[in-house]
XYZ file of C-alpha atoms in Angstrom:
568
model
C 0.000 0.000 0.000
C 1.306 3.393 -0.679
C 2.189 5.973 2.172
C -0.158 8.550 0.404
C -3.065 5.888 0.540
C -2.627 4.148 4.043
C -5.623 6.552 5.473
C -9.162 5.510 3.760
C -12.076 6.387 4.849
C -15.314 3.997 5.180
C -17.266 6.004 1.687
C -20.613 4.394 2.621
C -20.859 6.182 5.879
C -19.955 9.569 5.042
C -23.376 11.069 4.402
C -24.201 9.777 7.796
C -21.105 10.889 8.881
C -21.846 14.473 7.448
C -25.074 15.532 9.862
C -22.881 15.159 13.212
C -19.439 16.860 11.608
C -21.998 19.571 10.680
C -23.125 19.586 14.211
C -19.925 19.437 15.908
C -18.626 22.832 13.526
C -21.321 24.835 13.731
C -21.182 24.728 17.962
C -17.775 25.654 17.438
C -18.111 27.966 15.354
C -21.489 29.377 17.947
C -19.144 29.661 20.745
C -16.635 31.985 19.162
C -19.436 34.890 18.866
C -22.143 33.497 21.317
C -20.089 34.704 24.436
C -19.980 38.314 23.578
C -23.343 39.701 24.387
C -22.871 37.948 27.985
C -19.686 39.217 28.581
C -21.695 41.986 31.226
C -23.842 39.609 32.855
C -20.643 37.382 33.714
C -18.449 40.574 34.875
C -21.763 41.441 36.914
C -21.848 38.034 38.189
C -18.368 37.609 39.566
C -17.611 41.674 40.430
C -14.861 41.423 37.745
C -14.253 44.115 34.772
C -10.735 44.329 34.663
C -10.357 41.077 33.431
C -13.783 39.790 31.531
C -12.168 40.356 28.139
C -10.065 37.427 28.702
C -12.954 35.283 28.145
C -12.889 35.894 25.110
C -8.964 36.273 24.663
C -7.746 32.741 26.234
C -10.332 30.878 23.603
C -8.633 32.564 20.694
C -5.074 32.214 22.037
C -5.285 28.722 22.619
C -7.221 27.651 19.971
C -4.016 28.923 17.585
C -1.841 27.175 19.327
C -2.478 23.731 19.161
C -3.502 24.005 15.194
C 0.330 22.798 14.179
C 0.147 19.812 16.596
C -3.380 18.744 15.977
C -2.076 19.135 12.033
C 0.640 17.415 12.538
C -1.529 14.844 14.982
C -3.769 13.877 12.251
C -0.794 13.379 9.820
C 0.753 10.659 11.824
C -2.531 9.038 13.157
C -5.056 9.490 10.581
C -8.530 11.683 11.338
C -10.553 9.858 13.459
C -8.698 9.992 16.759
C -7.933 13.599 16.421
C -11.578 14.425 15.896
C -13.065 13.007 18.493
C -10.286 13.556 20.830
C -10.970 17.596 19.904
C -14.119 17.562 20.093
C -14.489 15.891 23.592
C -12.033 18.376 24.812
C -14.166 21.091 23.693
C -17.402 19.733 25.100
C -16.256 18.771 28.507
C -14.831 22.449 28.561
C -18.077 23.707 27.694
C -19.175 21.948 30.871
C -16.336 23.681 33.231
C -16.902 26.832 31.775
C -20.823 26.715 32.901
C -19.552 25.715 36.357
C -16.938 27.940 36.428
C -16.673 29.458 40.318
C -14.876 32.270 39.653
C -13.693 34.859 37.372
C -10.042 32.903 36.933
C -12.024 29.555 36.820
C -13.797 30.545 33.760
C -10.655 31.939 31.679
C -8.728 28.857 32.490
C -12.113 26.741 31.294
C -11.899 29.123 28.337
C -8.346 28.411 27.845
C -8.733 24.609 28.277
C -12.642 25.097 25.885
C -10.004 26.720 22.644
C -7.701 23.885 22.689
C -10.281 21.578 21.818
C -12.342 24.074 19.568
C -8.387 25.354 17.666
C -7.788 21.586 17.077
C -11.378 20.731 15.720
C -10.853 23.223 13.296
C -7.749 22.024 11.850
C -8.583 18.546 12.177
C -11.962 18.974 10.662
C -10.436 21.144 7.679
C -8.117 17.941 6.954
C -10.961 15.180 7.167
C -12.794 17.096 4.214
C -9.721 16.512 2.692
C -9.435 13.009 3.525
C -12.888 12.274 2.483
C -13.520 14.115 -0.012
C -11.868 14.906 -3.952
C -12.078 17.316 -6.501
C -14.797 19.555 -6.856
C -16.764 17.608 -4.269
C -14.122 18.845 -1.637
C -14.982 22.183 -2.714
C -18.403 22.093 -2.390
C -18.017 20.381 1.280
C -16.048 23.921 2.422
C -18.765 25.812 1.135
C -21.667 23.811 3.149
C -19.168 24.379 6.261
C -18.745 28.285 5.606
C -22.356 28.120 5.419
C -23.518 26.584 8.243
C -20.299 28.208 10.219
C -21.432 31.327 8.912
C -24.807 31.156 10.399
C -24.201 29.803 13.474
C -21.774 32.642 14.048
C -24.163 35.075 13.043
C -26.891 33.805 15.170
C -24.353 33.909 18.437
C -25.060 36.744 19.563
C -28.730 36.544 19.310
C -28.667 33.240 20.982
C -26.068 34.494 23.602
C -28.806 37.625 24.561
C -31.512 35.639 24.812
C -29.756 32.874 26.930
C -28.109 35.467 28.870
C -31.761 37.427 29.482
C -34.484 34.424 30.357
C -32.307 32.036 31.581
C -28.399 32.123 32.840
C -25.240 33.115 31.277
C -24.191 30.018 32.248
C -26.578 28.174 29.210
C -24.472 29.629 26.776
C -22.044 27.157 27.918
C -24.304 23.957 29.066
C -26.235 24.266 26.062
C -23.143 22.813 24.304
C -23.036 19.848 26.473
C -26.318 17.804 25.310
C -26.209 18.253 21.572
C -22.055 18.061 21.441
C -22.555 14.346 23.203
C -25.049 13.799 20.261
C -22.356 15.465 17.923
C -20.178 12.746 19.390
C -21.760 9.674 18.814
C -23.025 10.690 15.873
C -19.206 11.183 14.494
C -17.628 7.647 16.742
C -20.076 6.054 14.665
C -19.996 7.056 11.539
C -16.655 7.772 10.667
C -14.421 4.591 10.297
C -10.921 4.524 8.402
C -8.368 1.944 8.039
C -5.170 3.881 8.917
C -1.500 2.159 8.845
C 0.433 2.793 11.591
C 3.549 4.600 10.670
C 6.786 4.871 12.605
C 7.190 8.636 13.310
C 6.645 10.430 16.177
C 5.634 13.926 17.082
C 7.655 16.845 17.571
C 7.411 17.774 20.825
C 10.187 20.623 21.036
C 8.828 22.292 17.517
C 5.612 22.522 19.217
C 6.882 24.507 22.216
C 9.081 26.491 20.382
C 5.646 26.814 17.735
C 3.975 28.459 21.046
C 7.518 30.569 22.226
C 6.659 32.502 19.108
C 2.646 32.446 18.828
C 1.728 33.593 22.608
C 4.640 36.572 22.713
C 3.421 38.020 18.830
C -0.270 37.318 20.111
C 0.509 39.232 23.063
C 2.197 42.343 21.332
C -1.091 42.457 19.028
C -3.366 42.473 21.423
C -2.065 44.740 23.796
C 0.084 46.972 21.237
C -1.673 50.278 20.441
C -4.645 50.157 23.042
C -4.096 48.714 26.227
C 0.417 49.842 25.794
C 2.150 51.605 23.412
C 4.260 50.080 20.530
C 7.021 51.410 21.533
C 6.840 49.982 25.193
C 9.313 48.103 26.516
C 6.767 45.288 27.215
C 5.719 45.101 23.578
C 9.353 45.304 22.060
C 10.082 42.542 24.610
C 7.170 40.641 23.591
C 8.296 41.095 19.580
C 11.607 40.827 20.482
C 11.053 37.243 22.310
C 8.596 36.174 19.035
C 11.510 37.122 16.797
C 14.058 34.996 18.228
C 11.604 31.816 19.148
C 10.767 32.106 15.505
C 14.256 31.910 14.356
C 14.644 28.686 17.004
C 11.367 27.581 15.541
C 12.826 27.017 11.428
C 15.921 26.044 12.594
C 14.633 22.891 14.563
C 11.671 22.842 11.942
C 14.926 22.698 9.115
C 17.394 20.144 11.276
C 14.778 17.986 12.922
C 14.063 14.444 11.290
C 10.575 14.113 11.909
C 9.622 18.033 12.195
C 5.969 19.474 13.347
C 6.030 21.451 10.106
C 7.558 20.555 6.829
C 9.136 23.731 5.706
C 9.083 22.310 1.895
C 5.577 22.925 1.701
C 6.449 26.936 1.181
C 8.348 25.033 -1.709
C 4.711 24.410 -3.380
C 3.664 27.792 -5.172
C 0.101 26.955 -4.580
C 0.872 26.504 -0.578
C 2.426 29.855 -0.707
C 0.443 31.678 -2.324
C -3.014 30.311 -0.601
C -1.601 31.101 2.891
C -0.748 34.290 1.945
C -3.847 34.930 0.787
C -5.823 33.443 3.395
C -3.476 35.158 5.844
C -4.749 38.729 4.471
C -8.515 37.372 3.579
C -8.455 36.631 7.285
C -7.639 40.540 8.458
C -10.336 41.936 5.804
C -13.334 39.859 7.295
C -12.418 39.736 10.691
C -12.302 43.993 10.625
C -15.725 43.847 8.430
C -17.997 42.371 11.458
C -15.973 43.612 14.220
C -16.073 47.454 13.229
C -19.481 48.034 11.765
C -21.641 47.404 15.187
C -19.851 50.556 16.413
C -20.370 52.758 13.456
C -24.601 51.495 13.195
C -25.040 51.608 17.234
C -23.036 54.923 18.675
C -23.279 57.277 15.184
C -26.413 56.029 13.381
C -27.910 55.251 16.708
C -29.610 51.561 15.514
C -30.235 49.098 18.714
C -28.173 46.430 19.304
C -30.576 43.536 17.983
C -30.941 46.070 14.257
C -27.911 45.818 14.274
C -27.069 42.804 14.048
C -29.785 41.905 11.531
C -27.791 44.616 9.057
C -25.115 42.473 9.739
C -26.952 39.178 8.611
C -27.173 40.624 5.568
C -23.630 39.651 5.156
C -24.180 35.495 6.091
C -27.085 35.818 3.234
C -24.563 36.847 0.891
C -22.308 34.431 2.514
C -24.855 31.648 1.288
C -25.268 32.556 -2.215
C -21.416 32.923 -2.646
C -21.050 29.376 -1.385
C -23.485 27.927 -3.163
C -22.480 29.870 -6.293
C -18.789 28.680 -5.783
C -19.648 24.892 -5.451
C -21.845 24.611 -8.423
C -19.019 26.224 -10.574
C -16.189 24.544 -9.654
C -17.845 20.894 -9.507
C -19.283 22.174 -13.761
C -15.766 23.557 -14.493
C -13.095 21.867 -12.363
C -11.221 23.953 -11.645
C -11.047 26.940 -8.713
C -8.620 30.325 -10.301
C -12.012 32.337 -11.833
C -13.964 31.838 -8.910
C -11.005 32.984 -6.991
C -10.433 36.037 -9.044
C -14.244 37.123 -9.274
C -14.676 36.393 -5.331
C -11.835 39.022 -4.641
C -13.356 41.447 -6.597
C -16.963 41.282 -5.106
C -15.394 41.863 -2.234
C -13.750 45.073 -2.886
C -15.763 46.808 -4.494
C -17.837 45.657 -1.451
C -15.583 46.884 0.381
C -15.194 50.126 -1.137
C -18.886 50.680 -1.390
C -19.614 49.858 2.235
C -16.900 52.743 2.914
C -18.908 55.475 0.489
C -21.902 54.565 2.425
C -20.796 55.348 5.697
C -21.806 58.735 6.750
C -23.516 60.575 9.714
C -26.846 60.570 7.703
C -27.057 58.535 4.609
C -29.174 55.513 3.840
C -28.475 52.751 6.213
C -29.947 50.514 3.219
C -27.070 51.059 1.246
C -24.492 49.845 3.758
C -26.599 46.664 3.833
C -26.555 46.297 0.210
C -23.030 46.530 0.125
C -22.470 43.934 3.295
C -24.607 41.714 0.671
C -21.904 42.094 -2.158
C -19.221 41.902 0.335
C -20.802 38.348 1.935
C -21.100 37.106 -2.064
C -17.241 37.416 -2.762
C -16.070 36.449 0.652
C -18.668 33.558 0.106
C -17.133 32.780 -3.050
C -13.168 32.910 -2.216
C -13.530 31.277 1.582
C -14.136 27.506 0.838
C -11.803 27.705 -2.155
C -8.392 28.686 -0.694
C -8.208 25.170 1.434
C -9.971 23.022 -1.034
C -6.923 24.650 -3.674
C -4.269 24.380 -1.345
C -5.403 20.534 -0.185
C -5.594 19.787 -3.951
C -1.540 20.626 -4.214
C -0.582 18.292 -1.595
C -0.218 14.852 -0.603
C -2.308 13.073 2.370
C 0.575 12.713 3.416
C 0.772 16.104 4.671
C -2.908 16.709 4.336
C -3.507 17.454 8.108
C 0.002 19.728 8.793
C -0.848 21.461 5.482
C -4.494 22.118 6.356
C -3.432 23.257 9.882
C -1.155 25.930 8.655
C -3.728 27.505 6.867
C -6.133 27.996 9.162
C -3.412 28.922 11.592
C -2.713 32.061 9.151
C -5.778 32.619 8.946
C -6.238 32.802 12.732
C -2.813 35.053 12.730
C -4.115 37.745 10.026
C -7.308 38.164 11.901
C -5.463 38.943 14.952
C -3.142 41.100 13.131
C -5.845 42.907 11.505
C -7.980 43.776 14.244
C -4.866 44.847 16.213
C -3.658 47.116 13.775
C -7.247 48.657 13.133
C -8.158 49.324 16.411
C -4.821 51.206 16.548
C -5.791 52.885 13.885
C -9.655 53.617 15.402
C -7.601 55.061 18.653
C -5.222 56.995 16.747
C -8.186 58.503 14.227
C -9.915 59.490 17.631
C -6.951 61.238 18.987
C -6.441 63.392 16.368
C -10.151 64.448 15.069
C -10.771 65.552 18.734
C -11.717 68.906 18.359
C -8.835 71.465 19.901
C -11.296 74.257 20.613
C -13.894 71.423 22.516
C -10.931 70.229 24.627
C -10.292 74.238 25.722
C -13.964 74.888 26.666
C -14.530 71.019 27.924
C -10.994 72.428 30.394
C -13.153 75.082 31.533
C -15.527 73.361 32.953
C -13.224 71.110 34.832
C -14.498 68.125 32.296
C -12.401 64.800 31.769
C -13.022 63.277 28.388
C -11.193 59.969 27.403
C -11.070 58.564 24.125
C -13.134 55.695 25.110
C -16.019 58.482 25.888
C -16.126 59.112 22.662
C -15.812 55.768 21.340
C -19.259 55.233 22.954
C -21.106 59.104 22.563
C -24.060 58.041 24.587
C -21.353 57.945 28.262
C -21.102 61.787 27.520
C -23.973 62.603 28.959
C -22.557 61.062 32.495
C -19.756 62.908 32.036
C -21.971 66.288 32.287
C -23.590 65.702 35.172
C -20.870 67.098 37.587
C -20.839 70.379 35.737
C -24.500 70.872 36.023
C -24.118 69.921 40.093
C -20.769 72.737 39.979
C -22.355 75.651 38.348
C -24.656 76.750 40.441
C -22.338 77.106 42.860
C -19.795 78.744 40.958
C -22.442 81.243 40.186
C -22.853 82.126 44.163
C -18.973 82.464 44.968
C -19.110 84.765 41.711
C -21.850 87.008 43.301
C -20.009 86.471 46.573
C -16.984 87.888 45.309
C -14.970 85.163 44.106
C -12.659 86.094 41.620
C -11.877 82.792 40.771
C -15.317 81.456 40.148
C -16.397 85.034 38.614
C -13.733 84.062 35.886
C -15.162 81.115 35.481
C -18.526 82.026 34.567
C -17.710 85.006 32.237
C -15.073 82.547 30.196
C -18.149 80.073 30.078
C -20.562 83.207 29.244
C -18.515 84.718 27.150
C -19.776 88.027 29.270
C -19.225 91.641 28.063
C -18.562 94.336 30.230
C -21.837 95.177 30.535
C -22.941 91.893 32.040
C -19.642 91.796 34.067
C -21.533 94.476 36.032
C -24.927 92.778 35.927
C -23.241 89.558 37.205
C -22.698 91.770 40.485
C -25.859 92.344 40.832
C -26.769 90.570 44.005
C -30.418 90.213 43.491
C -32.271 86.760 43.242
C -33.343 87.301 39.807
C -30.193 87.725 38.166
C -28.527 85.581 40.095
C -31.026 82.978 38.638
C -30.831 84.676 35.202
C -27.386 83.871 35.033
C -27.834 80.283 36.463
C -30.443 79.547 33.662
C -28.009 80.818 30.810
C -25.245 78.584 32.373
C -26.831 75.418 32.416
C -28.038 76.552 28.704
C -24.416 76.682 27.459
C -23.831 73.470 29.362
C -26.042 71.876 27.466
C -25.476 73.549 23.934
C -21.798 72.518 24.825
C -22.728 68.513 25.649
C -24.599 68.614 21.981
C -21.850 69.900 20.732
C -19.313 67.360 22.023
C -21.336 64.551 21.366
C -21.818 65.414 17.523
C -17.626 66.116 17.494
C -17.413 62.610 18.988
C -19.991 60.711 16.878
C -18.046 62.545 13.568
C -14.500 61.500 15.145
C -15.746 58.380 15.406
C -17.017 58.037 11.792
C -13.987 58.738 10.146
C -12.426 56.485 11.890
C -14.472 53.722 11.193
C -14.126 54.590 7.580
C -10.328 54.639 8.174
C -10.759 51.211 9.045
C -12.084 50.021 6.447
C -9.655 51.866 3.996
C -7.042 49.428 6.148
C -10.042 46.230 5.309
C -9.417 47.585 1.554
C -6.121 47.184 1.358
C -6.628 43.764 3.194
C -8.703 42.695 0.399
C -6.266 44.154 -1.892
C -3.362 42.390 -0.631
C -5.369 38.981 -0.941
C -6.171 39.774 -4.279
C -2.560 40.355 -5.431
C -1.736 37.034 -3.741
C -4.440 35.299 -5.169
C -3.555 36.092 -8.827
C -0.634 34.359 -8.750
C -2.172 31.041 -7.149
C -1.578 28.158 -9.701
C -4.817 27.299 -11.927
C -4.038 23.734 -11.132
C -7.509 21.178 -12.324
C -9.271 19.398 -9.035
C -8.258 16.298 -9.015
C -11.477 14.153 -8.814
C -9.741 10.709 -7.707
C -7.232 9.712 -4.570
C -3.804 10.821 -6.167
């Protein structure tokens, strides 16, 4: 038997296989959005803000780095085991995470929930390509992006309503009945004769794989909000990435049996499709992450509108996928789709930038979240189905692995580098003669205030509380406080004199035109903040544009290889 061969698959049970891997993706998939709209509830819950995003923060970092081993774990030991093995993990941490204690409990349940959910999706990338050939391969990534699509979508939703009418803690145990169906639905359905092979797993690449992952993760994450690039903590943390990288090739180069076979980068079509799914992987990640700020705080939409404008992005997510399987299974091969698929998305792209403005139609952004859904529907499921078709089985799982590891990379690049940019765009449209008169009034205003206009109003309510009392040292003599009131006032000589009036009535007078100018000034602030904030949402997705633009340059050099449509 040859090497390439010793892994095959039972064919007359995958359509019953099918349902359950279906199952099993689409709760992963859930559980990456699902959390977010019960992030609150679960800082209320255990008194803890400072640290709630790391819910959400140990999923993602573990889940990256245990896609080279489980790659490199199905590889050596065929599909099966790796699959189920991932997917227990991730339902039993589903369990923990419900029960979670504590604040720390729950981040470490998190932590322990991504390794099983990183390795299910690189395991579960390579089965398709175990299973399947050809165009049929193809069309089997586009029925995942679907349903992944819409279970994502539909996270949030589920995650509100969960969090609302029953317990935060569902969003988690809700996991644990239907993955045990998920389960047995894949131990029995999936069966593969697989011939053992004397290698054995690379145990120092993979720590020197996470030397250079958690430090770079790190430095994005924290680099340009939380510290500044130029930190000592982040050049450490970039510093220690650069070097453990280094370490990382050289063992990767020397070793005998290595986590990673550096010769794939060898294979043009390997290249270029990690490239490009590297940069496709910044562009959609900054497309739903930035536009719930931009509908919410300037075109002041709810929270659940909201996110059915961004639905309208998973419908064009559907058509694209369905589009892309039907053509590649009639022509065979993948390159035009490709091509087409990048272009639907930028000009997506670049119309869902022209449409953002403080008072346009809200219709048109939705339109263009439809085009941008089509292409991103139609490229997606045809980067690993392409890449898969260039290699043997042989490396089928490490090969499948590293792509949705760069994948998993760009998207953390991207929205690290965009929410610097967000920050930065803030900074700088901040009004200079708002911050003078917002100083006279003794008013703090962050950057975060303005990233969410509505908190402005809070930040007001002091003022209103001092100035009445300003207004009675000023008639008491004060000159301090009299200063006060005529820089506020803008007061001419004139009504210098009738601000020493002492009577009652113009001491209210003057109390009634202060609080006026108070509030002409919180209008004021809050339409400068809502206007900061929209141009830097639209310099975002200028940087999602040249995301797309990147993967497009990448993508037209990708081979135009045929699908193979038997076991090579």
């Amino acid at each position: 038997m040859p090497k390439e061969d010793r892994i095959i698959p039972a064919p007359t049970l995958k359509k019953y296989f099918l349902p359950s891997f279906l199952l099993a993706v689409s709760l992963v998939a859930l559980d990456r959005t699902v959390v977010a709209t019960a992030l609150p509830d679960i800082a209320s819950t255990f008194g803890s803000t400072t640290k709630y995003s790391w819910v959400a923060t140990a999923y993602l970092l573990t889940s990256a780095m245990i896609m080279p081993v489980a790659g490199r774990w199905t590889d050596l030991a065929g599909a099966k085991k790796p699959l189920l093995t991932a997917f227990g993990v991730f339902t039993l941490g589903s369990l923990l995470c419900g029960l979670a204690p504590s604040m720390d409990m729950l981040i470490l349940a998190r932590a322990f929930q991504g390794v099983g959910g990183g390795a299910m999706l690189a395991v579960g990338t390579a089965a398709i390509g175990l299973m399947f050939e050809g165009p049929k391969r193809t069309k089997m990534f586009a029925l995942l992006a679907a349903f992944s699509g819409i279970a994502a979508a539909l996270g949030p939703l589920i995650g509100g309503l969960l969090t609302e009418y029953v317990s935060w803690r569902w969003i988690f145990f809700i996991n644990f009945p239907l993955g045990i169906a998920a389960f047995i639905g894949l131990s029995r359905n999936l069966q593969e004769e697989v011939v053992p092979k004397d290698e054995r797993m690379d145990w120092g690449g993979a720590i020197l794989c996470a030397c250079w992952t958690v430090p770079l993760f790190f430095a994005f994450s924290l680099g340009g909000s939380e510290l500044s690039w130029r930190s000592y903590t982040i050049l450490g943390l970039l510093a220690t990435a650069l070097v453990s990288l280094v370490l990382f090739f050289w063992r990767e180069k020397t070793h005998k049996e290595p986590l990673f076979q550096l010769t794939l980068f060898l294979n043009k079509c390997f290249r270029q499709g990690s490239l490009a799914y590297f940069f496709i992987g910044g562009a959609t990640t900054t497309t739903v992450l930035f536009l719930p700020l931009y509908l919410i705080q300037v075109r002041g939409l709810s929270a659940p509108l909201a996110g059915l404008a961004l639905t309208a992005e998973v419908a064009g997510l559907m058509v694209g996928n369905i589009l892309t399987s039907r053509i590649t299974a009639r022509r065979g091969r993948y390159y035009g789709v490709l091509v087409v698929g990048n272009l639907l998305a930028l000009a997506g792209l670049w119309g869902l930038r022209a449409s953002l403005s403080a008072e346009g139609d809200v219709w048109l952004t939705v339109m263009a979240l439809v085009v941008v859904g089509v292409g991103f529907g139609l490229s997606m499921p045809v980067y690993p189905s392409a890449v898969q078709n260039s290699v043997s089985k042989e490396r089928m799982g490490t090969a499948s692995s590293a792509l949705q590891f760069f994948r998993i990379l760009g998207a953390a690049l991207g929205t690290a580098l965009m929410g610097a940019v967000m920050v930065g765009t803030l900074h700088f449209k901040f009004p200079e003669r708002l911050q003078h008169h917002l100083g006279a009034l003794g008013v703090e205003c962050s950057v975060t205030d303005f990233e969410e206009p509505s908190k402005l109003k809070k930040v007001f309510i002091k003022p209103f509380h001092d100035a009445e009392k300003k207004i009675d040292e000023a008639f008491a003599g004060d000159k301090d406080a009299l200063k006060w009131v005529i820089d506020l006032l803008q007061l001419n000589s004139q009504e210098v004199e009738y601000l020493k009036n002492e009577s009652p009535l113009a001491r209210e007078a003057l109390k009634a035109r202060v609080h006026k100018a108070i509030e002409n000034l919180e209008t004021s602030v809050e339409t400068a903040g809502r206007q900061a904030l929209l141009e830097a949402v639209r310099n975002v997705y200028l940087g999602a544009l040249m995301f797309m633009a990147l993967t497009f340059l990448c993508t037209l050099f990708l081979p135009n290889l045929p699908l193979q449509k038997k076991e090579s």
